[in-house]
Amino acid sequence: MKEHKDTEHWDIIISAKKGKNSFNFAELWRYRDLILQFAKRDIATVYNQTILGPLWFLIQPLLTTVLFIVVFGSIAKIPTGNIPGTLFYLSGLTIWNYFTACFTATASTFLTNSAIFGKVYFPRLVTPISKVISGLFIFGAQFILFIGFLIYYITVKGITIHITPYLLLIPYLLLVMGGLGLGAGIIISSLTIRYRDLSFLVSFGVQLIMYVTPIIYPLSIIKGKMRMLILANPMSAVIEDFRYAFFPEGAFHWLYLAYSSLFMIAALLIGFLIFNKTERNFIDSV
């Protein structure tokens, strides 16, 4: 009598990774709905129990811009060229805040999601990627604010602004900023599992990096070795290119943008490698 064997078919098979540096991006794509759900959750819960709610997305850059105008514009007398101070600072903060939102959120991925990671399986990269997507909502709100001030200065103040074709580069600049924030964030997130002190340095580090990024000053006034130091910061080219898309001033150069792009790719590769290695023993380390 022949033994009957049932053939089983599984839609998804969860198994251990074959190599230390293996990635399953197809699996990550299958969880795209979960990524969007996490992104919606992040947007809804950030200011869930605040009085002003999402208005904080606009209040924060406004207050920072006013502070910069008083401190760096009126007191320190740092020139902003032919660009009004409000537009100069707001343009830099708009895209810089997207980077900081991506970086600070992904830098605490393991610690803030430890309870979920220990209960259910899903690709761990889902959580940091969702932070990058939810950050686009914040950027969109602040970008609209910037455009509103831009229209005001054109129609009421009567200033002349030459809108350039480089506006088409804005989606790519967002990709670079998001990639830099994601790469640097998951590196820090992976290292904080063993070195918890790094979590206290994230906010301080972001503020420190901001001062070597042309947000409160134009790159054109920086000369010599200090200029090379600032250009070594991959965010500098993105900030300058973003301004150059709206104003006929800036230090736009394809070589600088290429450097920022290569830096982003390197940060993502290193971040994925470290993240991939850390998540194997994450539950035992937390």
Short mmCIF file of C-alpha atoms in Angstrom, two decimals, residues 38-244:
data_model
loop_
_atom_site.label_atom_id
_atom_site.label_comp_id
_atom_site.label_asym_id
_atom_site.label_seq_id
_atom_site.Cartn_x
_atom_site.Cartn_y
_atom_site.Cartn_z
CA PHE A 38 3.28 53.16 10.42
CA ALA A 39 3.76 56.46 8.59
CA LYS A 40 0.11 57.41 9.18
CA ARG A 41 0.45 56.44 12.84
CA ASP A 42 3.51 58.65 13.23
CA ILE A 43 1.74 61.65 11.72
CA ALA A 44 -1.37 61.15 13.86
CA THR A 45 0.37 60.59 17.20
CA VAL A 46 3.19 63.17 17.15
CA TYR A 47 1.00 65.99 18.43
CA ASN A 48 -1.97 63.87 19.44
CA GLN A 49 -2.50 65.40 22.91
CA THR A 50 -1.35 68.93 22.17
CA ILE A 51 -3.62 71.97 22.04
CA LEU A 52 -2.36 73.34 18.73
CA GLY A 53 -1.84 69.93 17.12
CA PRO A 54 -0.35 69.97 13.59
CA LEU A 55 0.09 73.76 13.82
CA TRP A 56 3.37 73.01 15.60
CA PHE A 57 4.71 71.94 12.19
CA LEU A 58 4.42 75.61 11.20
CA ILE A 59 5.09 77.30 14.53
CA GLN A 60 8.48 75.66 14.97
CA PRO A 61 10.11 77.00 11.76
CA LEU A 62 8.45 80.40 12.27
CA LEU A 63 9.87 80.81 15.78
CA THR A 64 13.28 79.58 14.65
CA THR A 65 13.25 82.02 11.73
CA VAL A 66 12.40 84.92 14.04
CA LEU A 67 15.23 83.87 16.38
CA PHE A 68 17.70 83.74 13.48
CA ILE A 69 16.59 87.17 12.23
CA VAL A 70 17.18 88.72 15.66
CA VAL A 71 20.40 86.92 16.61
CA PHE A 72 22.21 86.39 13.33
CA GLY A 73 20.62 89.14 11.24
CA SER A 74 20.23 92.09 13.64
CA ILE A 75 22.88 91.37 16.28
CA ALA A 76 25.61 89.39 14.50
CA LYS A 77 24.98 91.25 11.21
CA ILE A 78 25.57 88.13 9.09
CA PRO A 79 24.61 89.05 5.51
CA THR A 80 22.11 87.02 3.49
CA GLY A 81 22.98 88.60 0.12
CA ASN A 82 20.06 89.89 -1.91
CA ILE A 83 17.69 87.42 -0.31
CA PRO A 84 15.43 88.80 2.47
CA GLY A 85 16.36 87.32 5.82
CA THR A 86 12.98 85.67 6.35
CA LEU A 87 13.13 83.84 3.02
CA PHE A 88 16.81 82.99 3.44
CA TYR A 89 16.43 81.34 6.83
CA LEU A 90 13.07 79.74 6.07
CA SER A 91 14.32 78.18 2.83
CA GLY A 92 17.24 76.56 4.63
CA LEU A 93 15.16 75.39 7.58
CA THR A 94 12.45 73.87 5.38
CA ILE A 95 14.65 71.17 3.90
CA TRP A 96 16.99 70.93 6.92
CA ASN A 97 14.05 70.09 9.18
CA TYR A 98 13.22 67.17 6.90
CA PHE A 99 16.70 65.76 7.44
CA THR A 100 16.53 66.19 11.20
CA ALA A 101 13.05 64.62 11.32
CA CYS A 102 14.34 61.55 9.45
CA PHE A 103 17.56 61.32 11.42
CA THR A 104 16.24 61.78 14.96
CA ALA A 105 13.27 59.46 14.38
CA THR A 106 15.30 56.61 12.88
CA ALA A 107 18.11 57.05 15.42
CA SER A 108 15.81 55.62 18.12
CA THR A 109 14.16 52.91 16.01
CA PHE A 110 15.28 49.92 18.07
CA LEU A 111 14.60 51.46 21.47
CA THR A 112 11.16 52.94 20.69
CA ASN A 113 9.89 49.81 18.91
CA SER A 114 11.42 47.14 21.16
CA ALA A 115 8.00 46.01 22.42
CA ILE A 116 6.68 45.44 18.89
CA PHE A 117 9.87 43.78 17.67
CA GLY A 118 9.68 41.23 20.47
CA LYS A 119 6.10 40.16 19.70
CA VAL A 120 5.57 39.96 15.95
CA TYR A 121 7.70 39.44 12.89
CA PHE A 122 8.07 41.94 10.07
CA PRO A 123 11.15 43.35 8.31
CA ARG A 124 12.74 45.67 10.86
CA LEU A 125 13.61 48.23 8.19
CA VAL A 126 9.88 48.91 7.89
CA THR A 127 9.98 51.23 10.91
CA PRO A 128 12.85 53.56 9.88
CA ILE A 129 11.57 53.77 6.31
CA SER A 130 8.13 54.76 7.61
CA LYS A 131 9.79 57.64 9.50
CA VAL A 132 11.25 58.97 6.25
CA ILE A 133 7.83 58.84 4.60
CA SER A 134 6.00 60.48 7.50
CA GLY A 135 8.66 63.21 7.48
CA LEU A 136 7.44 64.19 4.01
CA PHE A 137 4.20 65.38 5.59
CA ILE A 138 6.13 67.77 7.83
CA PHE A 139 8.20 68.95 4.88
CA GLY A 140 5.05 69.52 2.82
CA ALA A 141 3.48 71.71 5.51
CA GLN A 142 6.64 73.78 5.96
CA PHE A 143 7.21 74.02 2.22
CA ILE A 144 3.72 75.49 1.79
CA LEU A 145 4.58 77.99 4.55
CA PHE A 146 7.76 78.96 2.69
CA ILE A 147 5.87 79.37 -0.60
CA GLY A 148 3.32 81.56 1.21
CA PHE A 149 6.06 83.92 2.40
CA LEU A 150 7.63 83.84 -1.05
CA ILE A 151 4.35 84.95 -2.66
CA TYR A 152 3.95 87.65 0.00
CA TYR A 153 7.38 89.12 -0.71
CA ILE A 154 6.73 89.09 -4.46
CA THR A 155 3.26 90.63 -4.38
CA VAL A 156 3.47 92.96 -1.36
CA LYS A 157 7.14 93.78 -0.96
CA GLY A 158 7.68 93.91 -4.69
CA ILE A 159 10.96 91.99 -4.72
CA THR A 160 12.06 90.26 -7.91
CA ILE A 161 12.70 86.55 -7.68
CA HIS A 162 13.93 84.54 -10.64
CA ILE A 163 12.42 81.07 -10.45
CA THR A 164 14.87 78.68 -12.14
CA PRO A 165 14.43 75.29 -13.86
CA TYR A 166 16.35 73.81 -10.96
CA LEU A 167 13.00 73.58 -9.21
CA LEU A 168 12.77 70.19 -10.91
CA LEU A 169 15.63 69.04 -8.70
CA ILE A 170 13.64 69.46 -5.47
CA PRO A 171 12.30 65.85 -5.43
CA TYR A 172 15.86 64.58 -5.89
CA LEU A 173 17.15 66.88 -3.14
CA LEU A 174 14.49 65.43 -0.85
CA LEU A 175 15.64 61.94 -1.79
CA VAL A 176 19.22 62.82 -0.87
CA MET A 177 18.22 64.43 2.44
CA GLY A 178 15.93 61.52 3.31
CA GLY A 179 18.63 59.01 2.40
CA LEU A 180 21.22 60.81 4.51
CA GLY A 181 18.83 60.94 7.46
CA LEU A 182 17.87 57.28 7.07
CA GLY A 183 21.46 56.06 6.67
CA ALA A 184 22.88 58.07 9.56
CA GLY A 185 19.84 57.32 11.71
CA ILE A 186 19.96 53.54 11.42
CA ILE A 187 23.72 53.58 12.09
CA ILE A 188 23.12 55.44 15.36
CA SER A 189 20.09 53.28 16.15
CA SER A 190 22.13 50.10 15.73
CA LEU A 191 24.99 51.40 17.86
CA THR A 192 22.74 52.61 20.70
CA ILE A 193 21.84 48.99 21.44
CA ARG A 194 25.32 48.57 22.90
CA TYR A 195 26.27 52.17 23.59
CA ARG A 196 23.22 53.87 25.10
CA ASP A 197 25.13 57.13 25.60
CA LEU A 198 24.81 57.85 21.88
CA SER A 199 21.08 58.49 22.29
CA PHE A 200 21.87 61.54 24.44
CA LEU A 201 24.22 62.94 21.82
CA VAL A 202 21.75 62.86 18.91
CA SER A 203 20.05 66.21 19.58
CA PHE A 204 23.34 67.90 20.40
CA GLY A 205 24.98 66.45 17.29
CA VAL A 206 22.18 67.70 15.03
CA GLN A 207 22.52 71.24 16.42
CA LEU A 208 26.29 71.10 15.99
CA ILE A 209 26.04 69.94 12.38
CA MET A 210 23.56 72.73 11.63
CA TYR A 211 26.22 75.35 12.32
CA VAL A 212 28.55 73.81 9.72
CA THR A 213 25.70 73.85 7.20
CA PRO A 214 24.87 77.09 5.29
CA ILE A 215 21.52 77.70 6.95
CA ILE A 216 22.27 80.90 8.88
CA TYR A 217 24.85 82.18 6.39
CA PRO A 218 25.42 81.90 2.63
CA LEU A 219 28.28 79.75 1.43
CA SER A 220 29.54 82.68 -0.66
CA ILE A 221 30.87 84.54 2.41
CA ILE A 222 32.96 81.56 3.58
CA LYS A 223 36.51 81.46 2.23
CA GLY A 224 39.62 79.35 2.51
CA LYS A 225 39.88 76.12 4.50
CA MET A 226 36.61 76.78 6.33
CA ARG A 227 34.78 76.69 3.00
CA MET A 228 36.23 73.25 2.25
CA LEU A 229 35.15 72.07 5.70
CA ILE A 230 31.58 73.19 5.11
CA LEU A 231 31.51 71.65 1.63
CA ALA A 232 32.67 68.37 3.19
CA ASN A 233 29.29 68.35 4.92
CA PRO A 234 27.01 66.53 2.42
CA MET A 235 24.00 68.58 3.53
CA SER A 236 25.63 71.86 2.48
CA ALA A 237 25.21 71.26 -1.25
CA VAL A 238 21.57 70.25 -0.81
CA ILE A 239 20.77 73.44 1.14
CA GLU A 240 22.53 75.65 -1.41
CA ASP A 241 20.86 73.88 -4.34
CA PHE A 242 17.43 74.24 -2.73
CA ARG A 243 17.93 78.01 -2.41
CA TYR A 244 19.35 78.24 -5.91
#
